[in-house]
mmCIF file with all atom_site columns, C-alpha atoms in Angstrom:
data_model
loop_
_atom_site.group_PDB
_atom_site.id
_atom_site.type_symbol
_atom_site.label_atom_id
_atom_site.label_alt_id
_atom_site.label_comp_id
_atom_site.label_asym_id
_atom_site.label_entity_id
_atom_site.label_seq_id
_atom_site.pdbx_PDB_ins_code
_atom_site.Cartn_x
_atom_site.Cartn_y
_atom_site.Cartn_z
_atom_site.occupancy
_atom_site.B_iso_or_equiv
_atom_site.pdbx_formal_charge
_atom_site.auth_seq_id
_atom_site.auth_comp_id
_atom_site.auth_asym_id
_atom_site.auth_atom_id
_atom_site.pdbx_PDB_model_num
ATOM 1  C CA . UNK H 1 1  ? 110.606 116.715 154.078 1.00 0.00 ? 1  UNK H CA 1
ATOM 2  C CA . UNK H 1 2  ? 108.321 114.026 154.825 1.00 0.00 ? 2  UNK H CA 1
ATOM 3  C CA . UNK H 1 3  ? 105.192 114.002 157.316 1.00 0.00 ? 3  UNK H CA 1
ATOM 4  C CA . UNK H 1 4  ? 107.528 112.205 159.526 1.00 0.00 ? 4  UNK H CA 1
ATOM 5  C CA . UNK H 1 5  ? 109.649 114.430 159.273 1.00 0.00 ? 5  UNK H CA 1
ATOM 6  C CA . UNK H 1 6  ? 107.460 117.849 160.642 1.00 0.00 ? 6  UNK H CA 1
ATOM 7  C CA . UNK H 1 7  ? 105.990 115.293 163.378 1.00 0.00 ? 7  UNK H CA 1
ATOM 8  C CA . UNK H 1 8  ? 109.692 115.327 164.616 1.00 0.00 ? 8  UNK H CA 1
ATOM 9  C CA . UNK H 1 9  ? 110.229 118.816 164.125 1.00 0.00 ? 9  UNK H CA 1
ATOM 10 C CA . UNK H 1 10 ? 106.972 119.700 165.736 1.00 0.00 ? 10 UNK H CA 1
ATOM 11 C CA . UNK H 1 11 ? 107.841 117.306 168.670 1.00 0.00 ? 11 UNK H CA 1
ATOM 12 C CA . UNK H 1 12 ? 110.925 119.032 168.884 1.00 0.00 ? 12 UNK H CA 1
ATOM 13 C CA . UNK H 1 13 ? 110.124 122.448 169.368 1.00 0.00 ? 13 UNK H CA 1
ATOM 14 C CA . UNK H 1 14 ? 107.077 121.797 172.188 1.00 0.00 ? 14 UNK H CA 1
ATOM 15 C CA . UNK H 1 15 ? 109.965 119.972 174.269 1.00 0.00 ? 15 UNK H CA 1
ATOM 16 C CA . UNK H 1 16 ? 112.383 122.531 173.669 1.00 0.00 ? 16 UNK H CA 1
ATOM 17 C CA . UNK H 1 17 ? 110.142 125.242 174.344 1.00 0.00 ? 17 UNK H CA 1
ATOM 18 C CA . UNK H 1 18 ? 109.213 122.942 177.431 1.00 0.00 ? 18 UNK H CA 1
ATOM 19 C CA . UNK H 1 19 ? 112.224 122.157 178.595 1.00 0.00 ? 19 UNK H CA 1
ATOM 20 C CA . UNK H 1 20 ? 113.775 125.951 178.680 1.00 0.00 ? 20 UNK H CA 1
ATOM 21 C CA . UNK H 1 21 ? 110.856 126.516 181.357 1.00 0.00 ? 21 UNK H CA 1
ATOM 22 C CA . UNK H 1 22 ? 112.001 123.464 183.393 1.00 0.00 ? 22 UNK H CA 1
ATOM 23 C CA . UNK H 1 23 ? 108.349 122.486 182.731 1.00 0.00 ? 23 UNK H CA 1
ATOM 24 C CA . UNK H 1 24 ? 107.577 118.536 183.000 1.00 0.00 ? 24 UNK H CA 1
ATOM 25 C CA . UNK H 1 25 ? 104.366 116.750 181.401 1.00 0.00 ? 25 UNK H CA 1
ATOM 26 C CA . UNK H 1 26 ? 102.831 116.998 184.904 1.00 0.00 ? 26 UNK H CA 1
ATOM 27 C CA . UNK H 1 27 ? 103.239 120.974 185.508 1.00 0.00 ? 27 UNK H CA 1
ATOM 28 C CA . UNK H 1 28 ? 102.298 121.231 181.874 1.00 0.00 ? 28 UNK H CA 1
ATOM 29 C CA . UNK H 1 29 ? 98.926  118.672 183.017 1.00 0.00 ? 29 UNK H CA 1
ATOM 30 C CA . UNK H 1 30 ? 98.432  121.511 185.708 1.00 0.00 ? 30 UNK H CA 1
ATOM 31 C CA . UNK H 1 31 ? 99.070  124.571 183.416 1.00 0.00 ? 31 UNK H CA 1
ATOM 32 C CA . UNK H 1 32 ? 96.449  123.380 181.111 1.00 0.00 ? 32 UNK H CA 1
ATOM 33 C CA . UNK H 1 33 ? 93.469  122.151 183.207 1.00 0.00 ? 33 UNK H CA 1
ATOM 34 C CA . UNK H 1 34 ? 93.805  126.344 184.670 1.00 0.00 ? 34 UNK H CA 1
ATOM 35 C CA . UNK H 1 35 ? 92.817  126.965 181.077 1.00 0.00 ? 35 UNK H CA 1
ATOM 36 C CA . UNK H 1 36 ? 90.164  124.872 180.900 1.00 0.00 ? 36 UNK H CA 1
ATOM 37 C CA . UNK H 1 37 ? 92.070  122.102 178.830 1.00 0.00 ? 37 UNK H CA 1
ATOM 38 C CA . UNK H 1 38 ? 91.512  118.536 180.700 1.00 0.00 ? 38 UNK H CA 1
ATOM 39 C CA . UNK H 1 39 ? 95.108  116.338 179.696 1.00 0.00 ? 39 UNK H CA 1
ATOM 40 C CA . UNK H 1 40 ? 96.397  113.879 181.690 1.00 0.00 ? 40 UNK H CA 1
ATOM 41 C CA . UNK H 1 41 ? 100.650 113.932 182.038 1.00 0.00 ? 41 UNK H CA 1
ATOM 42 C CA . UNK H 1 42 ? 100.410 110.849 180.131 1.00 0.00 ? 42 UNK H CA 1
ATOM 43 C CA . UNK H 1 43 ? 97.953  111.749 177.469 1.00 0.00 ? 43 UNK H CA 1
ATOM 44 C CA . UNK H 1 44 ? 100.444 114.691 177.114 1.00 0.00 ? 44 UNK H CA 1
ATOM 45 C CA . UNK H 1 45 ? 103.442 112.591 176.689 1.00 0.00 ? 45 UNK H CA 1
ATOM 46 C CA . UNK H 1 46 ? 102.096 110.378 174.303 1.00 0.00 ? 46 UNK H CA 1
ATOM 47 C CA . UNK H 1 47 ? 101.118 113.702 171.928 1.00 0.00 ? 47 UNK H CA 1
ATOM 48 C CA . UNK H 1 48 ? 104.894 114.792 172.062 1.00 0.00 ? 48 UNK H CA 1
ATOM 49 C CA . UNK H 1 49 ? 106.421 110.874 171.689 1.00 0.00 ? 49 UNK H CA 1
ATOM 50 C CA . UNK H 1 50 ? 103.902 110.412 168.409 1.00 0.00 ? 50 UNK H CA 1
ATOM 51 C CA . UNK H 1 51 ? 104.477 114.369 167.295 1.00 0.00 ? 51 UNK H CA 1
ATOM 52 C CA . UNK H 1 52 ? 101.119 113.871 165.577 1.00 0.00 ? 52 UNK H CA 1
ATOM 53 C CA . UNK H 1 53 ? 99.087  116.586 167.368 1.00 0.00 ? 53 UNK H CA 1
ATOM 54 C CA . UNK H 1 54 ? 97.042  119.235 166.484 1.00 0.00 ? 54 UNK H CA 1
ATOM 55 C CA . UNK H 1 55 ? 97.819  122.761 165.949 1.00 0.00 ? 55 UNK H CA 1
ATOM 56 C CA . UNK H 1 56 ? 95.237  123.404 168.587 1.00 0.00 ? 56 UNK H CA 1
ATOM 57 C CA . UNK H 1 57 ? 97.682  121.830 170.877 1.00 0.00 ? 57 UNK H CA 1
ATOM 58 C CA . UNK H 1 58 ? 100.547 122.995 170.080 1.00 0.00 ? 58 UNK H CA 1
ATOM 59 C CA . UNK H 1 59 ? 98.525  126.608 170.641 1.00 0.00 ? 59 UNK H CA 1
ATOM 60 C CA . UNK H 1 60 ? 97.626  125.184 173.867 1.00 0.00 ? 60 UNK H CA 1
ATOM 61 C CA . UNK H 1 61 ? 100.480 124.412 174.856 1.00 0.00 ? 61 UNK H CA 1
ATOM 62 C CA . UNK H 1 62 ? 102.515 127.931 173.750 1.00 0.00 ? 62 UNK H CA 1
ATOM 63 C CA . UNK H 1 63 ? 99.906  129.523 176.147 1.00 0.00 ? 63 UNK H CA 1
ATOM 64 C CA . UNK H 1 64 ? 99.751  127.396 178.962 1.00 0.00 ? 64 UNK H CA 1
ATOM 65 C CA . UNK H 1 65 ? 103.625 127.914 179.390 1.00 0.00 ? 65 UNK H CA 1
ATOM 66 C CA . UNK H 1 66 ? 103.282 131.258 178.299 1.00 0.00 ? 66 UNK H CA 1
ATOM 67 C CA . UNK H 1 67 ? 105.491 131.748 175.640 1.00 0.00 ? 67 UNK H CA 1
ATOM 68 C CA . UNK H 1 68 ? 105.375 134.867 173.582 1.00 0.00 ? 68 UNK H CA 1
ATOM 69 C CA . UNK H 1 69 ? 107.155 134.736 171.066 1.00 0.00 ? 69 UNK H CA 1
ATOM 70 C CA . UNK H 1 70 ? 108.663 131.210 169.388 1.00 0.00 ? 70 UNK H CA 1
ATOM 71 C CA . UNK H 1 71 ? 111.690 130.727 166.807 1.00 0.00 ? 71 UNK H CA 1
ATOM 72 C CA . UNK H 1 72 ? 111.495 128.733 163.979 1.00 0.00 ? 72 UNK H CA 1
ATOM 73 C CA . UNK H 1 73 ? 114.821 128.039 162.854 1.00 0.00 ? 73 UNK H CA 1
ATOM 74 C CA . UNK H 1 74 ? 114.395 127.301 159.085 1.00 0.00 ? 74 UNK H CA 1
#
């Protein structure tokens, strides 16, 4: 796989992960700045269009929605 090709699969699971919480970029915004974590709905959803963000994101992220536990299918 190339680089592009984990950007996409990266991308991928953050929306899914998103999306089964009916959370949108601007919730997410909200969920985020509660931790501390200042990201605009637009910074947000220009991270998840490029899929080149950090893993400190995506950790971010996983918390701010609260998920616990996160399948990789492989």
């Amino acid at each position: 796989m190339t680089d592009g090709d984990w950007q996409e699969r990266a991308k991928g699971i953050l929306k899914a992960e998103l999306k089964k919480r009916g959370i949108g970029y601007k919730q997410l915004a909200d969920k985020l700045k509660e931790l501390g974590i200042n990201e605009s709905d637009r910074n947000i959803a220009n991270k998840l269009a490029r899929g080149g963000f950090s893993a400190v994101f995506l950790v971010q992220v996983l918390t701010a929605i609260e998920c616990r536990t996160l399948h990789l299918d492989v």
